[in-house]
Tab-separated table of C-alpha atoms and ligand atoms in Angstrom:
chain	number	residue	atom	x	y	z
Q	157	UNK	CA	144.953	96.398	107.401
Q	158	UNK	CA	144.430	94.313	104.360
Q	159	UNK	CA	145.928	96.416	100.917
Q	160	UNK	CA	142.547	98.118	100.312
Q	161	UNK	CA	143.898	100.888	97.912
Q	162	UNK	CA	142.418	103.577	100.110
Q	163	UNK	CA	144.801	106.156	99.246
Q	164	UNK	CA	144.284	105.650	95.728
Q	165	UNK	CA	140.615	106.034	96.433
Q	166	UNK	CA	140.242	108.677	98.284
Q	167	UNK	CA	142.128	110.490	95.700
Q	168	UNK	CA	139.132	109.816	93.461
Q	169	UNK	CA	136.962	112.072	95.713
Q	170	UNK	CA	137.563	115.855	95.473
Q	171	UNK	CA	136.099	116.996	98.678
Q	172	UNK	CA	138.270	114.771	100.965
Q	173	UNK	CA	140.597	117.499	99.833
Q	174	UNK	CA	138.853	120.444	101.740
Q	175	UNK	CA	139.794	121.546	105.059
Q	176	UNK	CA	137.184	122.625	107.226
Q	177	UNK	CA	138.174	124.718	110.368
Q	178	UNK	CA	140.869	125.257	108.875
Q	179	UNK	CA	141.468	121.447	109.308
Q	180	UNK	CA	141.692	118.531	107.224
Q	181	UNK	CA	138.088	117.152	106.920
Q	182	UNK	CA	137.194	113.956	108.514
Q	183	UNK	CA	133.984	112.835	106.927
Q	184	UNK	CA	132.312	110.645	109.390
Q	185	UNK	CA	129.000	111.006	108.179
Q	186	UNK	CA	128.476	108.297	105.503
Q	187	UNK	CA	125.141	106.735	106.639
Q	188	UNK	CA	123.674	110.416	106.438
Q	189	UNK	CA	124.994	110.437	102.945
Q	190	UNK	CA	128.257	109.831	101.429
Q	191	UNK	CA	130.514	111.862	99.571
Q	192	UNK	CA	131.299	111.047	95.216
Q	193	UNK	CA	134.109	109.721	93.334
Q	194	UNK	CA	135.027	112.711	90.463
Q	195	UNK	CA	133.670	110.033	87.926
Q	196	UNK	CA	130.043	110.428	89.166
Q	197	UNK	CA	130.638	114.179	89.159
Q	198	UNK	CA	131.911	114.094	85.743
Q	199	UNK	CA	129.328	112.166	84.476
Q	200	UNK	CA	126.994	114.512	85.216
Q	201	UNK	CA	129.034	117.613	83.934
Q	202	UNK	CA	129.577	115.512	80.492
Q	203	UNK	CA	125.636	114.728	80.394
Q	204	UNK	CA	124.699	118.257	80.645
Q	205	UNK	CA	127.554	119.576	78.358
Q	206	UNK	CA	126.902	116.568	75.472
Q	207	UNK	CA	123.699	114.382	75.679
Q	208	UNK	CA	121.134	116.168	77.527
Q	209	UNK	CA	117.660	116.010	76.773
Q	210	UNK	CA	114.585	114.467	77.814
Q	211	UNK	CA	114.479	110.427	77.733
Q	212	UNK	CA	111.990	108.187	76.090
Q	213	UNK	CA	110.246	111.549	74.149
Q	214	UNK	CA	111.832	112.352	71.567
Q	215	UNK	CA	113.193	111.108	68.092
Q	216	UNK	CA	116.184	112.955	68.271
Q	217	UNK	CA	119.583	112.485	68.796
Q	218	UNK	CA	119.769	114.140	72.152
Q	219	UNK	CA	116.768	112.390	73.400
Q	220	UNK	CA	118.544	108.893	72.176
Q	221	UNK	CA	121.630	109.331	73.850
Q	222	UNK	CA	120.310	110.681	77.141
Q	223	UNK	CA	117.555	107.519	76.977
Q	224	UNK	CA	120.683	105.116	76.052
Q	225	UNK	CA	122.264	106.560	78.982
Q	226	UNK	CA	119.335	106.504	81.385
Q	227	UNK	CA	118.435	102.961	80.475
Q	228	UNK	CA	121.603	102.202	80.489
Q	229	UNK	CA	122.266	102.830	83.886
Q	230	UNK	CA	118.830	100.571	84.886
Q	231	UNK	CA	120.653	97.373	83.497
Q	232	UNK	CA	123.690	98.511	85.569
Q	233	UNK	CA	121.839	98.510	88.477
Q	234	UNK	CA	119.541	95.188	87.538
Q	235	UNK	CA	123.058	93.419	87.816
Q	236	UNK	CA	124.701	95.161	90.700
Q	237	UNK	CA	121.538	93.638	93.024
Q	238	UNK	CA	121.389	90.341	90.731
Q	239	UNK	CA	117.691	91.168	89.926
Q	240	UNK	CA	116.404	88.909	86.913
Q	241	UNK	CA	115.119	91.788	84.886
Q	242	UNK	CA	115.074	95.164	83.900
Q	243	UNK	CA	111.772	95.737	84.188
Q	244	UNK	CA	112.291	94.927	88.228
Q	245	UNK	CA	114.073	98.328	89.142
Q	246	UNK	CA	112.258	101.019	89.043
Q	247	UNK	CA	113.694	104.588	89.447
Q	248	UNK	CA	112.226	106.590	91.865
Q	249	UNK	CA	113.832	109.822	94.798
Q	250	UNK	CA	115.129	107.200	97.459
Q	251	UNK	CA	114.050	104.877	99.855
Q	252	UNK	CA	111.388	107.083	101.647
Q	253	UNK	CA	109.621	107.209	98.528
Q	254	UNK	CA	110.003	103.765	97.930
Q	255	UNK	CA	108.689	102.390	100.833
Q	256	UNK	CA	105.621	105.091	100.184
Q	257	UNK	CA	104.787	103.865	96.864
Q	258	UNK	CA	104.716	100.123	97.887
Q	259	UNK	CA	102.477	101.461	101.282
Q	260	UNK	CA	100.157	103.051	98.541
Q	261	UNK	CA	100.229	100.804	96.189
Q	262	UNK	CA	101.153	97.099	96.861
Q	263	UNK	CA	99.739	98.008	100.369
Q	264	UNK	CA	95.930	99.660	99.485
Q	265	UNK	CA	95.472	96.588	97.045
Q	266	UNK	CA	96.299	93.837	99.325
Q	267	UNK	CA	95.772	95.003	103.181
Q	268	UNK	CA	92.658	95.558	104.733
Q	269	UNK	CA	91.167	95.995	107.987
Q	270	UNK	CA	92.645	93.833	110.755
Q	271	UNK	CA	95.308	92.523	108.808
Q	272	UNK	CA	98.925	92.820	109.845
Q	273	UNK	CA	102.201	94.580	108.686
Q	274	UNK	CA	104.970	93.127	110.760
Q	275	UNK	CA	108.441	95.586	111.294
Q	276	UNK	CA	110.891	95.415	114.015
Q	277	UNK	CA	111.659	97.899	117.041
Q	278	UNK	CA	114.959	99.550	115.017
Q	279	UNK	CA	113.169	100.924	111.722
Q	280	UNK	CA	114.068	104.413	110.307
Q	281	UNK	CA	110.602	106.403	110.662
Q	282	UNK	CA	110.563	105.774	106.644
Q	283	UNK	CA	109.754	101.958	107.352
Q	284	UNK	CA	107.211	103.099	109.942
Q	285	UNK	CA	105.305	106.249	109.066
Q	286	UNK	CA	104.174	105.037	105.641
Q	287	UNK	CA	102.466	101.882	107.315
Q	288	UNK	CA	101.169	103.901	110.268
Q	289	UNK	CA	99.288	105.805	107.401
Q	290	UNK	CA	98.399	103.164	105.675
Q	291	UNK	CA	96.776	101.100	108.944
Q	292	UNK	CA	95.167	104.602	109.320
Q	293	UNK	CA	93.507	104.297	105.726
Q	294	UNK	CA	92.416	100.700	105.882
Q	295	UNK	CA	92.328	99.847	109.719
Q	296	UNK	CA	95.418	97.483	109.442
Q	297	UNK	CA	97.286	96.904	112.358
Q	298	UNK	CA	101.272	97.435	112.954
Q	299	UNK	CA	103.296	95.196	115.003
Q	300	UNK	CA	106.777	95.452	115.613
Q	301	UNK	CA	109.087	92.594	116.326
Q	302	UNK	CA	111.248	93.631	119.595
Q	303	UNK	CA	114.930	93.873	120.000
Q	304	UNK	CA	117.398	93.290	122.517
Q	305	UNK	CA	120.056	95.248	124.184
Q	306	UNK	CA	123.168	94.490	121.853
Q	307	UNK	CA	120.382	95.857	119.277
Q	308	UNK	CA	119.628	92.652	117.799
Q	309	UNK	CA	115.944	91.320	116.092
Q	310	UNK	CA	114.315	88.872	119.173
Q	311	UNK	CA	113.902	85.894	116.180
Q	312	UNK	CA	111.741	84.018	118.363
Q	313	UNK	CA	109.706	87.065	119.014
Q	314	UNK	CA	109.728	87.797	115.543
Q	315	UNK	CA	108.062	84.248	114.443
Q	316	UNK	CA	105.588	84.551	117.337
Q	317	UNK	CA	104.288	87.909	115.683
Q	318	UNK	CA	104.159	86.757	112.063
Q	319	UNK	CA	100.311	85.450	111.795
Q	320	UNK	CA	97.943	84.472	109.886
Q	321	UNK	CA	96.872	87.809	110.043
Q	322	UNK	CA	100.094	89.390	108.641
Q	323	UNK	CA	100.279	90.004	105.177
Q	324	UNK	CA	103.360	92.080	104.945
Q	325	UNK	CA	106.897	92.146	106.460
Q	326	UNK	CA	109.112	95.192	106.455
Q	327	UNK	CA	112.086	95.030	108.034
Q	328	UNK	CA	115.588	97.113	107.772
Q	329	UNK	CA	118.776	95.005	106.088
Q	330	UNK	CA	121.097	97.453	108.426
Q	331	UNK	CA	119.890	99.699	111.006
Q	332	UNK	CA	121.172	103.320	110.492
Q	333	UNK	CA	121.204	103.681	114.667
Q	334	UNK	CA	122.730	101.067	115.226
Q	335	UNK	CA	124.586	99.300	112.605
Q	336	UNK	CA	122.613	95.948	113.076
Q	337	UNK	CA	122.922	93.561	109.841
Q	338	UNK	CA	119.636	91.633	110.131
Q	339	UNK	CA	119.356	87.862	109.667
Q	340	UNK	CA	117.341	88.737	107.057
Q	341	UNK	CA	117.530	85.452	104.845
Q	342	UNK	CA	116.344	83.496	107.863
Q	343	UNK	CA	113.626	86.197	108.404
Q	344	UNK	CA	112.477	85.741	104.273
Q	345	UNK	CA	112.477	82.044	104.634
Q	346	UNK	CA	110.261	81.931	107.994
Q	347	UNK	CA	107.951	84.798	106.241
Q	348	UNK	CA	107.389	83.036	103.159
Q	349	UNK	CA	107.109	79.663	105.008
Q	350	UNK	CA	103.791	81.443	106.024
Q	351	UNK	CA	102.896	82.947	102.628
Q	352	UNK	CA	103.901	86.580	103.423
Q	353	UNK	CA	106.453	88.939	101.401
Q	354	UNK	CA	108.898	90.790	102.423
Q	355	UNK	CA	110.076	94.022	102.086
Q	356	UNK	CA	113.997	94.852	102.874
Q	357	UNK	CA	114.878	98.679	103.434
Q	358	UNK	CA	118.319	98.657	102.164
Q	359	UNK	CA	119.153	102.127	102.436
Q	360	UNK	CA	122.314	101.392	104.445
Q	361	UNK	CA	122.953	98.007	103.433
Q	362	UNK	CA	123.609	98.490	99.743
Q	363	UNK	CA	127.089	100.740	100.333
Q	364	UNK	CA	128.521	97.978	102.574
Q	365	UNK	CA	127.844	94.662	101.219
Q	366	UNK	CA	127.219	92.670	98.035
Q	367	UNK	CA	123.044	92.426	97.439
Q	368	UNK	CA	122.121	89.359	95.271
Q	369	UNK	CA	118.100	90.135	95.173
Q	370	UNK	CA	117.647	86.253	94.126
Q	371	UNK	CA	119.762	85.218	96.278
Q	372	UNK	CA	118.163	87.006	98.932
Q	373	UNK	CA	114.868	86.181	97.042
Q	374	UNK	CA	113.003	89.139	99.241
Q	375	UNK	CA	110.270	90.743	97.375
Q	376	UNK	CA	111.175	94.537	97.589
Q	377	UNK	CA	114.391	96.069	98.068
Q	378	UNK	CA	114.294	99.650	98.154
Q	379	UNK	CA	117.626	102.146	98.538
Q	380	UNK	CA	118.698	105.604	97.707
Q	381	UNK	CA	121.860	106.812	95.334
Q	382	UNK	CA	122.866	109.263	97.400
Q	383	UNK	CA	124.177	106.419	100.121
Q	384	UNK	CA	125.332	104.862	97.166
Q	385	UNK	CA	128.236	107.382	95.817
Q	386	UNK	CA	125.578	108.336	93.563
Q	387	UNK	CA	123.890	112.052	93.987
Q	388	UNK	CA	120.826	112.605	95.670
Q	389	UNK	CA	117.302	112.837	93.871
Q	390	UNK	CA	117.304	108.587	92.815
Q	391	UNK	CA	116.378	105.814	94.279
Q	392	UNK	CA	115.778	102.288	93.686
Q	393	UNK	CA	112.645	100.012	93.986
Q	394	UNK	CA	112.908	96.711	93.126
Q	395	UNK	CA	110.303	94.152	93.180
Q	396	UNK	CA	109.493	90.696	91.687
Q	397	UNK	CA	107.614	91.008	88.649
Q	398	UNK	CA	104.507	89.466	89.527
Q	399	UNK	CA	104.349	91.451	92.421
Q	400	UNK	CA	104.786	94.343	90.375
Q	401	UNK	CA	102.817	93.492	87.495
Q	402	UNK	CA	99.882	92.774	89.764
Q	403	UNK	CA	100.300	96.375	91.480
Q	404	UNK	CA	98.446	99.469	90.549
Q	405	UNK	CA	100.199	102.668	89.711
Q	406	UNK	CA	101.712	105.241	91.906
Q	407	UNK	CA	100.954	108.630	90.536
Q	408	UNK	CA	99.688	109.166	87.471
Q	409	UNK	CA	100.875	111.247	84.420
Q	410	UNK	CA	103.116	111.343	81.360
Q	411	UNK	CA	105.769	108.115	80.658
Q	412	UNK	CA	103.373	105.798	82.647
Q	413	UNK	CA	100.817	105.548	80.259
Q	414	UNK	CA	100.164	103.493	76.857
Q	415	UNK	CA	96.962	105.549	75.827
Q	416	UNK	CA	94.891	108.226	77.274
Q	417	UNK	CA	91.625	109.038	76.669
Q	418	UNK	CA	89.008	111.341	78.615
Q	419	UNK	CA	87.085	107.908	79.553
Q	420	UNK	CA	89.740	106.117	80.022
Q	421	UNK	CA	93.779	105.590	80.642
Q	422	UNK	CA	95.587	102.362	80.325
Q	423	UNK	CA	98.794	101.890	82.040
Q	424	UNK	CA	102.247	101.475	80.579
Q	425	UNK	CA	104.134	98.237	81.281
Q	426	UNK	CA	106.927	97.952	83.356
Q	427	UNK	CA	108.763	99.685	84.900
Q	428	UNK	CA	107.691	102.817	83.091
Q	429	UNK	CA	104.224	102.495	84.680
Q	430	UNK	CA	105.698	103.705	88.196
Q	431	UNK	CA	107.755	106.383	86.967
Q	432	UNK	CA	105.281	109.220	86.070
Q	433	UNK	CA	106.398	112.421	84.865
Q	434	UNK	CA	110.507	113.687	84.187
Q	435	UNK	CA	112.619	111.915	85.956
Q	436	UNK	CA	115.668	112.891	87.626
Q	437	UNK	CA	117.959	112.165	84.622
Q	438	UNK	CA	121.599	113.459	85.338
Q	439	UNK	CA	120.815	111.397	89.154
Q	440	UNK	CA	119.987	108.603	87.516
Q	441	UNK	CA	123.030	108.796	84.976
Q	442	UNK	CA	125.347	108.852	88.066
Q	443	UNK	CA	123.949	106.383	89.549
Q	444	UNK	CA	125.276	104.293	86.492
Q	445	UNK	CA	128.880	105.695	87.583
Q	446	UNK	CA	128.787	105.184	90.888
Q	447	UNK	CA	128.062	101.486	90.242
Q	448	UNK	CA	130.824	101.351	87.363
Q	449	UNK	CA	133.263	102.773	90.243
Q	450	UNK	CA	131.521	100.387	92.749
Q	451	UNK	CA	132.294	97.303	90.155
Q	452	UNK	CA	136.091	98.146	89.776
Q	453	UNK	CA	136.461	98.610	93.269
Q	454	UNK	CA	135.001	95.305	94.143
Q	455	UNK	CA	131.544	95.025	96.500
Q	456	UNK	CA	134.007	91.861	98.659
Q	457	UNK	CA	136.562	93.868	99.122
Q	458	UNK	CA	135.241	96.725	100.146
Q	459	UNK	CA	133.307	94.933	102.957
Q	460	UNK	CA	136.273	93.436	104.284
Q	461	UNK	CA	138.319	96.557	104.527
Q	462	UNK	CA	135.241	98.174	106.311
Q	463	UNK	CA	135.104	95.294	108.474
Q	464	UNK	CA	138.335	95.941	109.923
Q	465	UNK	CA	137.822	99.779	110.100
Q	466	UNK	CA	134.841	99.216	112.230
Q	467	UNK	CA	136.539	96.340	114.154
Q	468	UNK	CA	139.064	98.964	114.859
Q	469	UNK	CA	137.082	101.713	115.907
Q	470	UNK	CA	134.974	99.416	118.413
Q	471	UNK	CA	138.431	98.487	119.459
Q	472	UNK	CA	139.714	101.948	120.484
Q	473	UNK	CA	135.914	103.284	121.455
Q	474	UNK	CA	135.702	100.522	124.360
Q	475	UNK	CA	139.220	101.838	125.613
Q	476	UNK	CA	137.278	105.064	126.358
Q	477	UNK	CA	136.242	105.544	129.597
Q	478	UNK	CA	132.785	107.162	130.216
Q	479	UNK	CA	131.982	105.979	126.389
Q	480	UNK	CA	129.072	103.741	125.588
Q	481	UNK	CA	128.219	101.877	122.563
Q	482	UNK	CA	124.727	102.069	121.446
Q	483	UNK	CA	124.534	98.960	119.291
Q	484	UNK	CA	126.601	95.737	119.525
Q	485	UNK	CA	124.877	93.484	117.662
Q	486	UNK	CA	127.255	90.463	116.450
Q	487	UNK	CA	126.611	91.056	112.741
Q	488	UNK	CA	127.507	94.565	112.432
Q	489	UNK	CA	128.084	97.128	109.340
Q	490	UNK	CA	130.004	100.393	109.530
Q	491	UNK	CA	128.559	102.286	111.830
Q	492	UNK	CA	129.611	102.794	115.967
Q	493	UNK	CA	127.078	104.890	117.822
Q	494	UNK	CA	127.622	105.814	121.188
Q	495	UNK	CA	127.293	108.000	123.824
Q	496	UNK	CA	129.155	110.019	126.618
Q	497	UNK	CA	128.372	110.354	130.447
Q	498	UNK	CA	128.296	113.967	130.618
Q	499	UNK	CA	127.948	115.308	127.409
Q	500	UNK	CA	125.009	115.863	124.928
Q	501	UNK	CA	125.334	114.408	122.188
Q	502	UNK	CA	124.798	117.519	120.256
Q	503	UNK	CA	127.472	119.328	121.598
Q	504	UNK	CA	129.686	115.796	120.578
Q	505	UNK	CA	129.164	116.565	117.123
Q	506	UNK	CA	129.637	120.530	117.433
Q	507	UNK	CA	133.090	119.917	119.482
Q	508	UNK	CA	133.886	117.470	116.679
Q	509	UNK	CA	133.252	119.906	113.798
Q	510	UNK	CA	135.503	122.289	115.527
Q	511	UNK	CA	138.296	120.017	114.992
Q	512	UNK	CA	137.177	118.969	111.334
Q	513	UNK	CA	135.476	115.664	111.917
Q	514	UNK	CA	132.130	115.169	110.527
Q	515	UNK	CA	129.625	112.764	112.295
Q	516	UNK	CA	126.138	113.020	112.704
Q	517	UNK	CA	124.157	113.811	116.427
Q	518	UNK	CA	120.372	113.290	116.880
Q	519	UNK	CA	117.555	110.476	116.931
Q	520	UNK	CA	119.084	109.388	113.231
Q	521	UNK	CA	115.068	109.429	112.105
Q	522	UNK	CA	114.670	106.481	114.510
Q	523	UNK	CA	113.278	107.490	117.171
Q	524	UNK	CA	111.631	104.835	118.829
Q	525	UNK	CA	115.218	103.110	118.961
Q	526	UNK	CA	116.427	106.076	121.372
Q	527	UNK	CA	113.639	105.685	123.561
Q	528	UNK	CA	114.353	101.975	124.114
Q	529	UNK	CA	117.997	102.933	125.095
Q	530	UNK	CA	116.960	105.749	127.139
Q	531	UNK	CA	119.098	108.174	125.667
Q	532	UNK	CA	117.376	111.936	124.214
Q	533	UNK	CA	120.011	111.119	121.005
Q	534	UNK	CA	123.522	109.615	120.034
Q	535	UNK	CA	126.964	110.195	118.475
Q	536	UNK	CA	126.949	108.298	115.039
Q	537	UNK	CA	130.151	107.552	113.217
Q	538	UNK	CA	129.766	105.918	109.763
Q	539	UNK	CA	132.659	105.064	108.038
Q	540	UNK	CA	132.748	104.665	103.821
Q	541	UNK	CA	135.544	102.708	101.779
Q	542	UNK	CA	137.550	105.760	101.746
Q	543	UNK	CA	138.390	106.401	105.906
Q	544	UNK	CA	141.481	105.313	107.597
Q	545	UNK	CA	142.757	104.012	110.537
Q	546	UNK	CA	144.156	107.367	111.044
Q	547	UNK	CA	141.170	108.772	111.038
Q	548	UNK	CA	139.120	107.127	113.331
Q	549	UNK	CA	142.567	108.002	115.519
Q	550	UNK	CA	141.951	111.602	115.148
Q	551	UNK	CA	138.027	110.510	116.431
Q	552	UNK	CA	139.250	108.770	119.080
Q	553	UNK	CA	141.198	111.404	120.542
Q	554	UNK	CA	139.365	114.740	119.646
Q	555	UNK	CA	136.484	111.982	121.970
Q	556	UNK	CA	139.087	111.879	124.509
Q	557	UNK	CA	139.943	115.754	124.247
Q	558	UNK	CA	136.318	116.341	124.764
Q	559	UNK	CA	135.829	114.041	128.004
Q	560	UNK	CA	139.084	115.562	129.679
Q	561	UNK	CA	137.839	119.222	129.139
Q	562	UNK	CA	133.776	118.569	129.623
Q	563	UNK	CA	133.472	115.638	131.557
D	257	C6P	N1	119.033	107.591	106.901
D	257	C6P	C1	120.684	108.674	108.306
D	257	C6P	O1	121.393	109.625	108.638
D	257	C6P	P1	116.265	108.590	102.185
D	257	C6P	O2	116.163	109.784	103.089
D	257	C6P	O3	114.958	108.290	101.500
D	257	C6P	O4	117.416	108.621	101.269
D	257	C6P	O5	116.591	107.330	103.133
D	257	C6P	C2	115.754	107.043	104.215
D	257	C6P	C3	116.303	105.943	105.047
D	257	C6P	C4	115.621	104.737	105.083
D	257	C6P	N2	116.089	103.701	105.787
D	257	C6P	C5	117.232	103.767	106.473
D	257	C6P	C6	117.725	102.562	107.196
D	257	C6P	C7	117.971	104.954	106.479
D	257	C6P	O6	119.110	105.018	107.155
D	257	C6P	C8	117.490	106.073	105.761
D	257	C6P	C9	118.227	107.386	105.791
D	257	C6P	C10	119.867	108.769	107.039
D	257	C6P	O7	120.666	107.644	108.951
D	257	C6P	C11	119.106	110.060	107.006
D	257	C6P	S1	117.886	110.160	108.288
């Protein structure tokens, strides 16, 4: 293992400290949500205890320090992705609601009947159910671009389906089932070869890897905090600013507007004219810490250490008789799903918890992925910056534990 500082790390975050069962816990459910440093904790607690109020409202001190702080954490986060402006991220929950306001919005201004929104065969429902309901709305049609059985995009397939029909592409940067890192630049470039934008669901990609927006030059990117090392409750959209300029608003109410009459309302600029009503200010205020913490650790380094984790996990899970990997794409993030001959699943990840490792059992809110595996659900491990080598051990044989006494 490279010297990742892991142990220094995982120091940082208090609940690695608990013992569950009366065991030390094994958190092993990262891509569900991840756990947070003591500095994202305790810039919440300081928030609340110093410079709470609401933000862009009032004159007063409060409300200046909390808006400093709010704002503040939007120009962290418009240079963690590389995006070229502030007014590009908007705050919102998470990636569900994301993807929902660009359905509703973006989506209702630009698709009509018969036109196309292209996604692939391993979306999360959130990259699926908002376009079902918006083809319901406006009579679009979905297509989805298949995959194969190491759970990788069919490119070829994928070019066939983008027409001159499709006016959207929404695709997943890493698949939560199966850890699948999309050739997503090659995807952009063949989409906008053909006019079409493209939407990137980064809710798993953005812990794992460095995201360089222009680089990428995709026109949304959507991902929650809480995958992040931030708390739950924020969420990122960002979109080009044409794009966004051009799009109307989401919901309406206070902070999104310039002026309000009862004939009339006119809009705020951006990015305040998506972000009706309170937001979710302490969230948003971690978020900033997370991506401080993020910064210091280093995005590259990070990756590579979680690189080797999950090389080493593959390793030791393809050792295991009766064990089969759902997922073995060649580009790969953090993530090993598999399942056993014999066992649900379900009772997997209850056996698991009994020895004080945390993973996640179920359809992982992608159905349609366990259906083309044939398989009612899988075991999902997802490792974070702060597992070890001895950890995915312990996995490894509470697996093997399981197989001798159920299998
Ligand atoms: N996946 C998982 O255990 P929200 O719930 O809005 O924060 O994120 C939704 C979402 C969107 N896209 C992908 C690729 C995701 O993985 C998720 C969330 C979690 O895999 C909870 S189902």
């Amino acid at each position: 293992m490279t010297n990742f500082p892991v142990e220094k790390i995982r120091a940082d975050f208090p609940i690695l400290a608990e013992k569950i069962r009366n065991k030390p816990l094994i958190y092993l459910d990262n891509a569900a949500t991840c756990q947070k440093p003591k500095v994202v904790i305790d810039s919440i607690v300081h928030l609340y205890s110093h410079d709470y109020a609401n933000v862009h409202r009032g004159v007063h001190t409060l409300s200046v320090r909390s808006t400093d702080k709010f704002e503040g954490a939007r120009t962290k986060v418009k240079e963690f992705i590389n995006a070229s402006n502030e007014k590009e991220i908007i705050f919102v929950k998470g990636a569900t609601e994301a993807i929902n306001l660009i359905a509703q919005t973006y989506g209702k201004a630009n698709i009509k009947a018969g036109d196309e929104i292209l996604i692939t065969a391993m979306e999360h429902h959130s990259n699926i159910v908002p376009w079902q309901m918006l083809c319901e709305q406006t009579g679009a049609v979905l297509k989805v671009a298949p995959i194969n059985l190491q759970g990788e995009l069919i490119f070829a397939e994928f070019e066939k389906l983008l027409s001159d029909k499709t006016r959207l592409v929404a695709v997943v940067h890493m698949s939560n089932a199966l850890g699948t890192i999309n050739p997503v630049k090659k995807i952009i470039a063949s989409a906008h070869s053909k006019n079409i934008p493209v939407l990137l669901d980064g809710a798993q990609a953005i812990p794992h890897m460095k995201i360089d927006v222009q680089d990428l030059d995709c026109d949304f990117y959507v991902f929650s905090g809480h995958k992040l090392y931030a708390p739950a409750g924020v969420g990122i959209l960002y979109g080009k600013r044409a794009l966004l300029e051009a799009m109307p608003p989401y919901q309406g109410g206070g902070d999104m507007i310039r002026k309000v009459t009862f004939a009339e309302t006119e809009y705020n600029a951006l990015p305040y004219k998506f972000e009706a009503g309170t937001p979710s200010i302490a969230d948003v205020v971690g978020l900033g810490a997370a991506i401080d913490y993020l910064n210091e650790i280093g995005m590259d380094a990070l990756a590579a250490y979680e690189a080797e984790l999950l090389a080493y996990a593959t390793e030791q899970a393809k050792h295991i008789k009766g064990l089969r990997i759902i997922g073995e794409a060649a580009e790969k993030g953090a993530i090993l799903s598999f399942v056993l001959d014999k066992i649900h699943p379900h009772d997997i990840g209850t056996m698991l918890d009994s020895l004080g490792i945390a993973i996640r059992a179920g359809h992982h809110c992608a159905m349609p992925v366990m259906v083309f595996y044939q398989v009612p659900a899988t075991a999902r491990a997802s490792f974070a910056m702060y597992n070890t080598k001895q950890e995915i051990d312990s996995l490894m044989e509470g697996i093997r534990s399981l197989i001798e006494v159920f299998g």
